[in-house]
XYZ file of C-alpha atoms in Angstrom:
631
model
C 17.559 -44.538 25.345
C 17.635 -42.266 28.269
C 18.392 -38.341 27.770
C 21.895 -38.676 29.060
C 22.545 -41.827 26.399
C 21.137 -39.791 23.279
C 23.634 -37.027 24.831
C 26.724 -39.299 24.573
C 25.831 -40.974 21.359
C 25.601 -37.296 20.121
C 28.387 -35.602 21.136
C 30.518 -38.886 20.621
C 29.940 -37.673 16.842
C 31.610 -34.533 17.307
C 35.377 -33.244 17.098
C 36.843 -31.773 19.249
C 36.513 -28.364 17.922
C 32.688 -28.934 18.073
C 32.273 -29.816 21.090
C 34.186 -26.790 22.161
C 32.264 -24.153 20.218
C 28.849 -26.081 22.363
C 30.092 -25.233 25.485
C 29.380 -20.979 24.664
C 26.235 -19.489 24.837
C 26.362 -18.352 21.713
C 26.559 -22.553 20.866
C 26.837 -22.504 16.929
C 25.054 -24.699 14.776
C 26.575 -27.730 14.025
C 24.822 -28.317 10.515
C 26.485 -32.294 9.741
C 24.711 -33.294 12.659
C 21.479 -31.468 12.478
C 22.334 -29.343 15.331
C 20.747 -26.091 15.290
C 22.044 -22.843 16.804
C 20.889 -22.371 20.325
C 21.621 -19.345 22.916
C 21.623 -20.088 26.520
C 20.683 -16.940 27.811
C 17.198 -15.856 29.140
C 16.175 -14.547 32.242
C 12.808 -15.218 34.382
C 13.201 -13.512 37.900
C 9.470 -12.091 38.231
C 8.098 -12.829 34.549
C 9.313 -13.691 30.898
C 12.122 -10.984 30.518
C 13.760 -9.225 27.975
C 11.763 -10.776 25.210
C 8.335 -8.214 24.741
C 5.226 -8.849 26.088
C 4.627 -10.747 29.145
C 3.160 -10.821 32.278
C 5.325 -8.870 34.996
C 4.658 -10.399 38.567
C 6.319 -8.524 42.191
C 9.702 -8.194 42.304
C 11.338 -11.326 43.708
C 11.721 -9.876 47.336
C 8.190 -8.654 47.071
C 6.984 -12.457 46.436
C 8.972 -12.938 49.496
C 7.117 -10.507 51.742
C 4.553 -12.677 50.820
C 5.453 -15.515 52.815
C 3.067 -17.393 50.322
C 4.884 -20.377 49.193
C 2.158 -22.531 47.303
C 1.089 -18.697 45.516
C 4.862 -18.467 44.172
C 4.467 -21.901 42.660
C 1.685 -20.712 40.886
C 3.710 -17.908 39.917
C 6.256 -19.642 38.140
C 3.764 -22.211 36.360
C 2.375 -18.982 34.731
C 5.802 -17.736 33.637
C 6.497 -21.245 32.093
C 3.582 -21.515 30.462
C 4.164 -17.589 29.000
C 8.069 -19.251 28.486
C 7.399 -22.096 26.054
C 4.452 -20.317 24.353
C 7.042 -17.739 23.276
C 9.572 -20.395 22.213
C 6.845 -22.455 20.579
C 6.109 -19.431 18.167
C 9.514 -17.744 18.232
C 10.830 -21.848 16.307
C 8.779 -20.740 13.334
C 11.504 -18.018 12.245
C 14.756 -19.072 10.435
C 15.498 -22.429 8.579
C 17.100 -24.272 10.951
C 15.347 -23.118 13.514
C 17.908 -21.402 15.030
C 17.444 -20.050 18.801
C 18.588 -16.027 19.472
C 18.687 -14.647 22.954
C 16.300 -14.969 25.136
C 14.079 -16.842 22.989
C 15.184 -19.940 23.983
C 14.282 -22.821 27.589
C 17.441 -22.202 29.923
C 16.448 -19.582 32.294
C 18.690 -18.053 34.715
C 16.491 -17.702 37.396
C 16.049 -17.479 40.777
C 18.627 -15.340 42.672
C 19.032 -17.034 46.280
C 21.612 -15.619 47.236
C 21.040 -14.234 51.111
C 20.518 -10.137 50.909
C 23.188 -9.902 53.847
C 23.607 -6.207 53.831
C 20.790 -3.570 52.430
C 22.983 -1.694 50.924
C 23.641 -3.802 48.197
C 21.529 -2.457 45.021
C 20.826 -6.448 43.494
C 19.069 -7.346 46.762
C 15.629 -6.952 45.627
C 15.861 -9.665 43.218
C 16.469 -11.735 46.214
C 14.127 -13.317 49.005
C 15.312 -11.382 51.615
C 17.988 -12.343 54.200
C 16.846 -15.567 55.884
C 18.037 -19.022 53.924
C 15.187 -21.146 55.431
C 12.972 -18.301 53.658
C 14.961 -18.360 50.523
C 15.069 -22.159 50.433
C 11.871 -22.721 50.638
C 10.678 -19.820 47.849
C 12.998 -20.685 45.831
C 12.168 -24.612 45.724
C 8.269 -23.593 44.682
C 9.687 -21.634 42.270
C 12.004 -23.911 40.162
C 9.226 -26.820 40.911
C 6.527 -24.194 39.030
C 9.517 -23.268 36.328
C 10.274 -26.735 35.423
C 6.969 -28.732 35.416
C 7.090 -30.366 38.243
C 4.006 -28.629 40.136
C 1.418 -28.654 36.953
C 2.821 -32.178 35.091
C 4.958 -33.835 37.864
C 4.362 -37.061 35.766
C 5.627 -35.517 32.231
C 8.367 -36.601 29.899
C 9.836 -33.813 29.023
C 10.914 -30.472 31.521
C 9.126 -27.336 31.142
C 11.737 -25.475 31.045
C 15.488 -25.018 33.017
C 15.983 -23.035 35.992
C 19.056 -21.617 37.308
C 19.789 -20.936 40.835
C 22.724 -18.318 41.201
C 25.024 -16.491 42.054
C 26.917 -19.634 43.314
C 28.154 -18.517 46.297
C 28.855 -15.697 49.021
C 27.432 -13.034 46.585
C 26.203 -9.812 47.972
C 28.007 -6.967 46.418
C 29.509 -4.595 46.231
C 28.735 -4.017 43.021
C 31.687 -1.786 41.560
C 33.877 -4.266 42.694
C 32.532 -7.854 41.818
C 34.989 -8.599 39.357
C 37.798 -8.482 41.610
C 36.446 -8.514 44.525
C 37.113 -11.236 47.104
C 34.427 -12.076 50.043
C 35.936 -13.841 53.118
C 33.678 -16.225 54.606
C 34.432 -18.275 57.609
C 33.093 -22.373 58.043
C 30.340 -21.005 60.238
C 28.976 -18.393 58.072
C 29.635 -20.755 54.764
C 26.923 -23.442 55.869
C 24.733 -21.676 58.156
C 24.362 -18.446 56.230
C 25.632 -18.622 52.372
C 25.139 -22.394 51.019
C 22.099 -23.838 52.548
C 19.325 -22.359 50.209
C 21.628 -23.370 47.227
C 21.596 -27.352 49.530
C 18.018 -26.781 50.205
C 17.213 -26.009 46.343
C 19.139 -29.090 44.953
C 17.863 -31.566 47.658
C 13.923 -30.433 46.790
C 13.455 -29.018 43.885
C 16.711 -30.651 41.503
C 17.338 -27.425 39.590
C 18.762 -27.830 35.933
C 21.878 -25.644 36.392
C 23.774 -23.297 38.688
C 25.890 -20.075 37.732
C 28.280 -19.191 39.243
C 29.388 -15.884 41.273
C 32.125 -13.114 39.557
C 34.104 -12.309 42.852
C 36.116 -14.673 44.585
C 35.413 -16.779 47.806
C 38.248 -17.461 50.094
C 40.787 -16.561 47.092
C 39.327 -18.965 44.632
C 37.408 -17.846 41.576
C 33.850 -18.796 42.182
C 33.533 -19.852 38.363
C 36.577 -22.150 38.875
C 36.888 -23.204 42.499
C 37.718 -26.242 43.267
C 36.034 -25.971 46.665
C 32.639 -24.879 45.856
C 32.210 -26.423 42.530
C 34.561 -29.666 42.955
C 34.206 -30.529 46.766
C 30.988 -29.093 47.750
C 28.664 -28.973 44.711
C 29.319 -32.371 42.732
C 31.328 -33.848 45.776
C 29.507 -33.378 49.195
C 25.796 -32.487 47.455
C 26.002 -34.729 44.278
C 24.826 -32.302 41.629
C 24.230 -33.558 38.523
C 23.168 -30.564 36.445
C 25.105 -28.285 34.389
C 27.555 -25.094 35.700
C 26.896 -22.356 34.118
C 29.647 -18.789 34.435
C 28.719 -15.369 35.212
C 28.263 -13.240 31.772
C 32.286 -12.209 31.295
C 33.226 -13.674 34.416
C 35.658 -16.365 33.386
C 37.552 -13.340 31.314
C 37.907 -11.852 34.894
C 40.319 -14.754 36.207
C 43.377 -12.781 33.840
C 41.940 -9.423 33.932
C 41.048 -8.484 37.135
C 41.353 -11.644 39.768
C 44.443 -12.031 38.253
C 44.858 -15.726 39.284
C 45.986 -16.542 35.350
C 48.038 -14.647 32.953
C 46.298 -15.532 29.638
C 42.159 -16.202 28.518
C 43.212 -19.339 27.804
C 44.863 -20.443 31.297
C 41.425 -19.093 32.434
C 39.285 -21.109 29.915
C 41.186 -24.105 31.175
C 41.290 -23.290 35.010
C 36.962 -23.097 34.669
C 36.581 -25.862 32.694
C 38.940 -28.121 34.558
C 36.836 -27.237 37.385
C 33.387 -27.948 36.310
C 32.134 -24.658 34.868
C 30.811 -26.233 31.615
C 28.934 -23.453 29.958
C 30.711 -19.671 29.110
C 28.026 -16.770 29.317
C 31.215 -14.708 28.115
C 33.993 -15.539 25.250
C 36.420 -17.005 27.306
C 35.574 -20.389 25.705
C 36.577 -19.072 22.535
C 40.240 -19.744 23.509
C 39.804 -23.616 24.698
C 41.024 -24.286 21.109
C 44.146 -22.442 22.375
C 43.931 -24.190 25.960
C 43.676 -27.238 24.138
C 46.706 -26.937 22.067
C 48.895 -26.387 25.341
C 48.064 -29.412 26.697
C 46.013 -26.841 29.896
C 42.964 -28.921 29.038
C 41.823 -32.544 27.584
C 39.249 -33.587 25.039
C 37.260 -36.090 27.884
C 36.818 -33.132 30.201
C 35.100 -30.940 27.203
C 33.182 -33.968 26.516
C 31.886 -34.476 30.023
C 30.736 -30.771 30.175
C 29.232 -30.815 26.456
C 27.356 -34.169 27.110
C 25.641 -32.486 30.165
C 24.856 -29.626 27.704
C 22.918 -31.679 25.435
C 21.323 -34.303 28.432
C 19.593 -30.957 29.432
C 18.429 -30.042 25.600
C 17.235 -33.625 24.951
C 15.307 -33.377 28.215
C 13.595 -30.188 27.100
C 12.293 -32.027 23.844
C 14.396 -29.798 21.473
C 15.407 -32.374 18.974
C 11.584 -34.686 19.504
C 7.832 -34.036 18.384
C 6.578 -35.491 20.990
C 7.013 -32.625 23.566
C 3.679 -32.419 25.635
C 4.834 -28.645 26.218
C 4.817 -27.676 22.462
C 1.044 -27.161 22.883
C 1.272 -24.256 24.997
C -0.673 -21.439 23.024
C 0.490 -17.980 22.494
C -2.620 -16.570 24.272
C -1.577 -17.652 27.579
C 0.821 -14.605 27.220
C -0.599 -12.251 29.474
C -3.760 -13.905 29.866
C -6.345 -12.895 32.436
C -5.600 -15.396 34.335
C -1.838 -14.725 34.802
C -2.714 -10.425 35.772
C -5.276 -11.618 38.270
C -2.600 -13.893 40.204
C 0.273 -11.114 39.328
C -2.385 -9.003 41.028
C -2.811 -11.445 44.059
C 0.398 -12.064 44.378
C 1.274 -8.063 44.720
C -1.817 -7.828 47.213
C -0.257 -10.306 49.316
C 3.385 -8.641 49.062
C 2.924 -5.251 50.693
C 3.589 -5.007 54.467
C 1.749 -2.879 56.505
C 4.392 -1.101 59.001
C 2.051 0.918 61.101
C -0.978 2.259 61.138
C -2.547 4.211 63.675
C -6.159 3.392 63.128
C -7.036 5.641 59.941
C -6.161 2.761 57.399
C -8.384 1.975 55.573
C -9.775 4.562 54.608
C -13.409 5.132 54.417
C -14.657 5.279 50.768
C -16.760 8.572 51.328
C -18.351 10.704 48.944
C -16.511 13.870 48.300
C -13.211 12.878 49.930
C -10.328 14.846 48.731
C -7.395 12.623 48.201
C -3.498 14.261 47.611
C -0.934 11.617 45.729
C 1.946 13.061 46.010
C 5.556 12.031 45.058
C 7.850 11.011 42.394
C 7.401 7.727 42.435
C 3.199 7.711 42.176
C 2.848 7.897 38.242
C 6.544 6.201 37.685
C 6.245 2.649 35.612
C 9.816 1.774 36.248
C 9.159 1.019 40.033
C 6.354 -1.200 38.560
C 8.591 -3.395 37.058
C 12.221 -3.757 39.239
C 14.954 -5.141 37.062
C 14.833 -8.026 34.840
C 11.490 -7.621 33.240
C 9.332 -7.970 30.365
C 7.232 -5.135 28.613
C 3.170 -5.186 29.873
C 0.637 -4.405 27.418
C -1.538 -2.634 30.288
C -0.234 -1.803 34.078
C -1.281 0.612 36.356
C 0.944 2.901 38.147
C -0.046 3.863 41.751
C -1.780 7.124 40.937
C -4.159 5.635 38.502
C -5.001 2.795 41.422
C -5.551 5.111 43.916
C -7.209 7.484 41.145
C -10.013 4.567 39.719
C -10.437 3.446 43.522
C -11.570 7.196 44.575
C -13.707 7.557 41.549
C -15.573 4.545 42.152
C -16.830 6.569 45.303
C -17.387 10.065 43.836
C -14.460 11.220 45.665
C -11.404 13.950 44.423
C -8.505 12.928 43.303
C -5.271 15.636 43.166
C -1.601 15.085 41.802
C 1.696 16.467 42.549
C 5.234 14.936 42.174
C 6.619 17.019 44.410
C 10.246 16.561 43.465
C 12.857 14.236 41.158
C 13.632 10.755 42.352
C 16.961 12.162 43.256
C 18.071 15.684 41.593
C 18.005 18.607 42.672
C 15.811 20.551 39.639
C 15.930 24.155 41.096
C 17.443 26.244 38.362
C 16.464 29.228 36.355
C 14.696 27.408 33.795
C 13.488 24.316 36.048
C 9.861 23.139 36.794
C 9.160 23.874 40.907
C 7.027 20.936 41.902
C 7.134 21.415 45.962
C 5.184 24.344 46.223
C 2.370 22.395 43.826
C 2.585 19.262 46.497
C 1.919 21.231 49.051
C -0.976 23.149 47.543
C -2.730 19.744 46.931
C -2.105 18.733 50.396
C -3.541 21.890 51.724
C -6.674 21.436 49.521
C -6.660 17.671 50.468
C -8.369 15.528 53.610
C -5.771 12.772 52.981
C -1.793 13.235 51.991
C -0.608 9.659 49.995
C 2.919 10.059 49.350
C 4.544 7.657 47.345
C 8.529 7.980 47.121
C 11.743 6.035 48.108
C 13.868 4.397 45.475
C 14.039 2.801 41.554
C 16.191 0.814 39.585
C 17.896 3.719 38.630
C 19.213 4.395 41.902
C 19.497 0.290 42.853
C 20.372 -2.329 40.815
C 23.049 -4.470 39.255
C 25.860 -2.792 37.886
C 25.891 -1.266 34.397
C 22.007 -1.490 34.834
C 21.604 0.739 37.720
C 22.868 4.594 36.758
C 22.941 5.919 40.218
C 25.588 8.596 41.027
C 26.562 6.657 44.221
C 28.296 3.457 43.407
C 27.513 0.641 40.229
C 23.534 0.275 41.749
C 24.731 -0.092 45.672
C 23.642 2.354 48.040
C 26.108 4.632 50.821
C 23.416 4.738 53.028
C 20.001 3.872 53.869
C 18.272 7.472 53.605
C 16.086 8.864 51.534
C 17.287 10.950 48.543
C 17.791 14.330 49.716
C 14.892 15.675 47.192
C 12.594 13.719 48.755
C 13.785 14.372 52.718
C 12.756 18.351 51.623
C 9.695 17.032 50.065
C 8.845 15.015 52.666
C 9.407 18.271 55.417
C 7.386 20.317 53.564
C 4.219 17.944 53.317
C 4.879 17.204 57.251
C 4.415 21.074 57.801
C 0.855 21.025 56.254
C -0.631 19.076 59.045
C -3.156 17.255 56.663
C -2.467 13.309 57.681
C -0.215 11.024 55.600
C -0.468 7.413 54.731
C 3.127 7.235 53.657
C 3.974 4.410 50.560
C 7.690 3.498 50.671
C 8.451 2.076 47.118
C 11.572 0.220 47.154
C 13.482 -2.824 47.130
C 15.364 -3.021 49.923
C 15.428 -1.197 53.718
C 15.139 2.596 53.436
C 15.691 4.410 57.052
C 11.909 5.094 57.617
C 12.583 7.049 61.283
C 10.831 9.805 60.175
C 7.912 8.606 58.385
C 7.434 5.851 61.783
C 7.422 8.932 64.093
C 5.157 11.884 61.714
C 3.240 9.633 59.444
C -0.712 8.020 60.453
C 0.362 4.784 58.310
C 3.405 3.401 56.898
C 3.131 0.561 53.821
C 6.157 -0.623 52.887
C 5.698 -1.515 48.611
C 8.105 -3.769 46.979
C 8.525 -3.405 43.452
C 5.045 -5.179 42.775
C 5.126 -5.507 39.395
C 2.554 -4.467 36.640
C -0.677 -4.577 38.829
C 0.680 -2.940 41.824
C -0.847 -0.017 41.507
C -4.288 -1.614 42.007
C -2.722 -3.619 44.826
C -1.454 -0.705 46.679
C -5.320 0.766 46.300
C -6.867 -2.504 47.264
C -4.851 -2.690 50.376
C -5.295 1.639 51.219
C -9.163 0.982 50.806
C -9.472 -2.086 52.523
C -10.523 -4.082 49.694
C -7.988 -6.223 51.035
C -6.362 -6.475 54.360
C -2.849 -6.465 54.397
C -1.025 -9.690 54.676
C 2.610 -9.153 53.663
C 5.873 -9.765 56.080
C 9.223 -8.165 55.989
C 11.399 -10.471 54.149
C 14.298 -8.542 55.560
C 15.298 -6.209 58.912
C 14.351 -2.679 58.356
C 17.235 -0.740 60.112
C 17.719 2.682 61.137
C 20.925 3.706 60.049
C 24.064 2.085 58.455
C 26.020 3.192 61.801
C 23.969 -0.233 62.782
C 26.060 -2.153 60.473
C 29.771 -3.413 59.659
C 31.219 -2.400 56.408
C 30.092 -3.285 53.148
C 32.607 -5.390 52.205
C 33.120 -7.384 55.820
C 31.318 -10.753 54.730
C 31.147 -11.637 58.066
C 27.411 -12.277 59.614
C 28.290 -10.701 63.026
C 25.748 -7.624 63.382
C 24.001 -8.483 60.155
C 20.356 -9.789 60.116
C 17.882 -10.675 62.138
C 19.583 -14.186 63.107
C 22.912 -12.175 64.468
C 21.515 -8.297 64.872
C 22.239 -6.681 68.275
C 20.864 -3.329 67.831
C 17.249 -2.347 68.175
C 15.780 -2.196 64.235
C 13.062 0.103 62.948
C 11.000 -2.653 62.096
C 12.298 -6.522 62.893
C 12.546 -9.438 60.054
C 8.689 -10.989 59.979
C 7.262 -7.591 60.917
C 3.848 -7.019 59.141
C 0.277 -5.759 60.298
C -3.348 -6.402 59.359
C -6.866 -5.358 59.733
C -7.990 -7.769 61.364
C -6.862 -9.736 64.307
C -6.024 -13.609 65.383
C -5.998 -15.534 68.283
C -3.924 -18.795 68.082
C -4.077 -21.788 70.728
C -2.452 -24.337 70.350
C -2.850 -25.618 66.729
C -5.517 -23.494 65.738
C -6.039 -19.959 64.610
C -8.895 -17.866 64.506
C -9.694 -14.631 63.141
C -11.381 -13.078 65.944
C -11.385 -9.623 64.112
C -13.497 -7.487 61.127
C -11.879 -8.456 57.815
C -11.271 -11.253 56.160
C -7.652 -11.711 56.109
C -3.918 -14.090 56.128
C -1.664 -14.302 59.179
C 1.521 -15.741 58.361
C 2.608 -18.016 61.299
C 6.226 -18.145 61.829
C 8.157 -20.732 63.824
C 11.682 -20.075 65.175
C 14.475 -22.763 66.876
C 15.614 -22.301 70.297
C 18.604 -19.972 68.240
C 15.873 -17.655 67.405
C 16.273 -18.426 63.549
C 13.121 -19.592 61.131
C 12.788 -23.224 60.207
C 8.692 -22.807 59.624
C 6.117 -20.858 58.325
C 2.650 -21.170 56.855
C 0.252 -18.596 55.684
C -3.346 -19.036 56.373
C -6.408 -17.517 55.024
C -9.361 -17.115 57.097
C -12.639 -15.397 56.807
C -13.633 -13.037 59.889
C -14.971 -15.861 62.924
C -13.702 -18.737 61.095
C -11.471 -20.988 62.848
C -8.784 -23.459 61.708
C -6.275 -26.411 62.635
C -2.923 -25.947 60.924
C -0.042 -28.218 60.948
C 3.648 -26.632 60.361
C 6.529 -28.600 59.729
């Protein structure tokens, strides 16, 4: 029998009441029928998350700087690998081997939705604000998640990915639950939905979530249009739907489009939204009784349920994937290519000749800033706990000991308070003792997931992880004034995950790097790239503006004046912007690296809108010479 038939003849066994409680979750055990207890919930944006040790690769918009599709595949092989090791050893606990969260195959992973506006705080765990960029991430991604790039030929799938939030998603953040985005045809299919198009046409993800605002007045966890018409009508998706955690409870609460949970359970269900991250679904019992909802539309959604566990070998022996050792958690293997992968994610923005620096004997090096020794801009959101990282003061610090040279710390100032008080440390006159004493000024600053994020995670004093504006924290524009004063040249590291006004630092600074949260190797990326270990390959994933007077309101979901594709103003530094140390000469179909380093150039091909539709990263020694084809 196929998956889908053992699914039928399954849930076919069930009441009604059964099949309800599968369609949470928090799916119960249904003992009769050897049915075990299983939790839907696990994330996997950048790495195994939320359940201990694992490998933690860039940030998802840093693996988009990269540009490096094929390197992201690899990526996400690793993480399922370090996925169904976890769940191989985590089946050994409890009787029935029961499944608790984030233990279990469902992963609800990637975010593709388009990073429209950089002010929103969840951007980062985005690929940036092109959809032919996102697509085409994304697609590597769910291939290396599910099996199809390592065992395209296997049974069984590696494990499910999710692509969310399904659709016109983009903040703001303290308003999601109520919040309606307006989206006109045009913007709709050339802007929101085609990576979501893109990902089911290539790639044939296991499941979609859904959004918590509203799009065009409809619910996105029960719309009719995108999950009705557009997703299983116009595209043909035959995964499973999966809600926003509490977002069907919104429909009463806050979107007020039903009076009771259970009109809301129904609306979702009848609708397509088959699985409740929330406990909505615990009143479809309720729904059921008023006649809102029937028993062959909670058996359509639970037999898609339990096609996807059957086709993750839960219930076989057989499962090629349940040999997957525990030591590939963290393995060599997987730091070297979280290292690579952060190497190739950090975009040189200028430079003015003195990168990189020369590894000389006695060379007095000042780190300076609050985020240099900080672990938490390591890691982004969404992430598992590393056994060893290293922040970007011990990179820089083993680099410049390798040479005999002098290493000094300061950090200068808080993320983002103001300290000075009677009984407060004052750090800024230390930072600018050590860049007196020093021949070279790093600073490391801009943002964390403190200050952007998703709400409830991010505990900002601005608004739910969003940010007003795109400047610096004011702690760090005083740091930054006194270091400038010092005259000692700066090689200036933005860490952050989205645009940060960078005026300043362009105009004062000798080099700006722009560092997306590269996960836990980045510090030894950052150094690799600052000492030339490694030249610089990375791309901006999204347009680096200079103020938000550039840009409509927050909440206008309209593309005019947003991006690169529909910008009119003059940016900092434009989508696709990204230096090296060496140099290429392209004719034709070939490229040569006619420069000093071995190095990537990422070639970029726009339509006669100006918008990408292809790109290919190539790797070249210094003099070689290649022929590359781009579709």
């Amino acid at each position: 029998m196929t998956f889908k038939q053992r699914a039928e003849k399954l849930v076919s066994q069930m009441t009604v009441a059964e099949k309800m409680s599968q369609l949470r979750y928090d799916a119960p055990a249904v003992e009769r029928l050897n049915i075990p207890s299983y939790n839907w919930w696990n994330e996997a944006l950048h790495g195994v998350a939320r359940s201990g040790a694992a490998t933690v690769f860039p940030q998802a918009i840093a693996m988009a700087a990269s540009f490096n599709k094929s390197l992201i595949g690899e990526v996400a092989a690793a993480i399922s690998d370090e996925a169904r090791a976890k769940y191989n050893e985590y089946k050994q606990f409890g009787e029935n081997k029961d499944t608790q969260i984030y233990q279990g195959l469902t992963y609800w992973s990637p975010n593709i939705n388009i990073f429209r506006d950089p002010r929103w705080g969840r951007g980062h765990e985005t690929y940036g604000e092109d959809p032919y960029l996102t697509g085409v991430m994304a697609v590597e991604f769910i291939k290396g998640l599910q099996g199809d790039l390592d065992n395209p030929g296997y049974k069984y799938r590696k494990i499910d990915a999710t692509i969310k939030h399904f659709a016109v998603h983009s903040g703001p953040e303290n308003l999601r639950h109520s919040f309606n985005a307006v989206a006109n045809e045009e913007d709709l299919r050339d802007t929101y939905l085609p990576a979501f198009k893109y990902c089911i046409d290539n790639a044939n993800p296991s499941a979609i979530m859904s959004a918590y605002n509203r799009t065009n007045g409809e619910p996105c966890c029960a719309s009719k249009t995108l999950i009705c018409d557009i997703l299983r009508g116009e595209w043909g998706f035959k995964g499973y739907h999966v809600s926003d955690c509490g977002a069907i409870c919104d429909l009463n609460k806050n979107h007020r489009v039903t009076e009771t949970q259970a009109h809301s359970a129904a609306l979702a269900v009848n609708h397509g939204c088959d699985l409740n991250c929330g406990s909505a679904y615990q009143s479809l019992q309720a729904a059921y009784a008023e006649g809102l909802v029937n028993e062959e539309t909670i058996t359509k959604a639970c037999e898609r349920l339990f096609e996807a566990r059957f086709r993750l070998g839960m219930f076989d022996d057989d499962c090629e994937y349940d040999n997957i050792p525990y030591d590939v958690v963290e393995c060599d293997k997987h730091i070297q290519l979280s290292l690579k992968m952060a190497q190739e994610s950090i975009v040189l923005l200028k430079n003015d000749g003195i990168l990189p620096l020369k590894k000389t004997a006695g060379l007095k090096v000042a780190v300076i800033g609050p985020n240099a020794d900080d672990k938490t801009v390591l890691l982004g959101n969404y992430f598992g706990r590393p056994s060893n990282y290293t922040t970007f003061l011990k990179g820089i610090q083993n680099e410049v000991g390798r040479f005999s040279g002098k290493t000094r710390y300061a950090y200068g100032c808080h993320a983002y308070k103001d300290l000075i008080g009677e009984w407060s440390e004052h750090p800024m006159r230390e930072a600018v003792l050590a860049a007196r004493k020093a021949d070279i000024v790093i600073m490391v600053m801009g943002l964390n997931p403190l200050i952007e994020g998703e709400e409830g995670d991010a505990y900002n004093e601005f608004v739910s992880g969003d940010k007003p504006n795109l400047d610096l924290p004011k702690s760090q524009r005083e740091l930054f004034e006194e270091i400038k004063k010092v005259n000692t040249p700066i090689v200036f590291v933005n860490v952050a995950g989205s645009c940060i006004n960078l005026t300043e630092q362009d105009a004062h600074c000798n080099a700006v790097i722009q560092c997306f949260y590269p996960g836990a190797e980045g510090g030894q990326a950052l150094a690799d790239v600052i000492f030339g270990n490694v030249s610089p390959s990375g791309k901006l994933p999204v347009t680096f503006y200079k103020s938000t007077d550039d840009l409509p309101p927050f909440e206008d979901y309209s593309m005019v004046n947003r991006t690169y594709r529909y910008f009119k103003g003059e940016p900092l530094y434009k989508f696709g912007h990204g230096l090296s140390y060496t140099t290429f000469e392209i004719t034709g179909n070939k490229i040569k690296n006619t420069g000093d380093y071995d190095g990537a150039e990422v070639l970029l091909y726009y339509d006669e809108r100006g918008w990408l539709k292809g790109s290919e990263k190539v790797f070249l020694k210094k003099g070689e010479e290649r022929e590359v084809m781009v579709t």
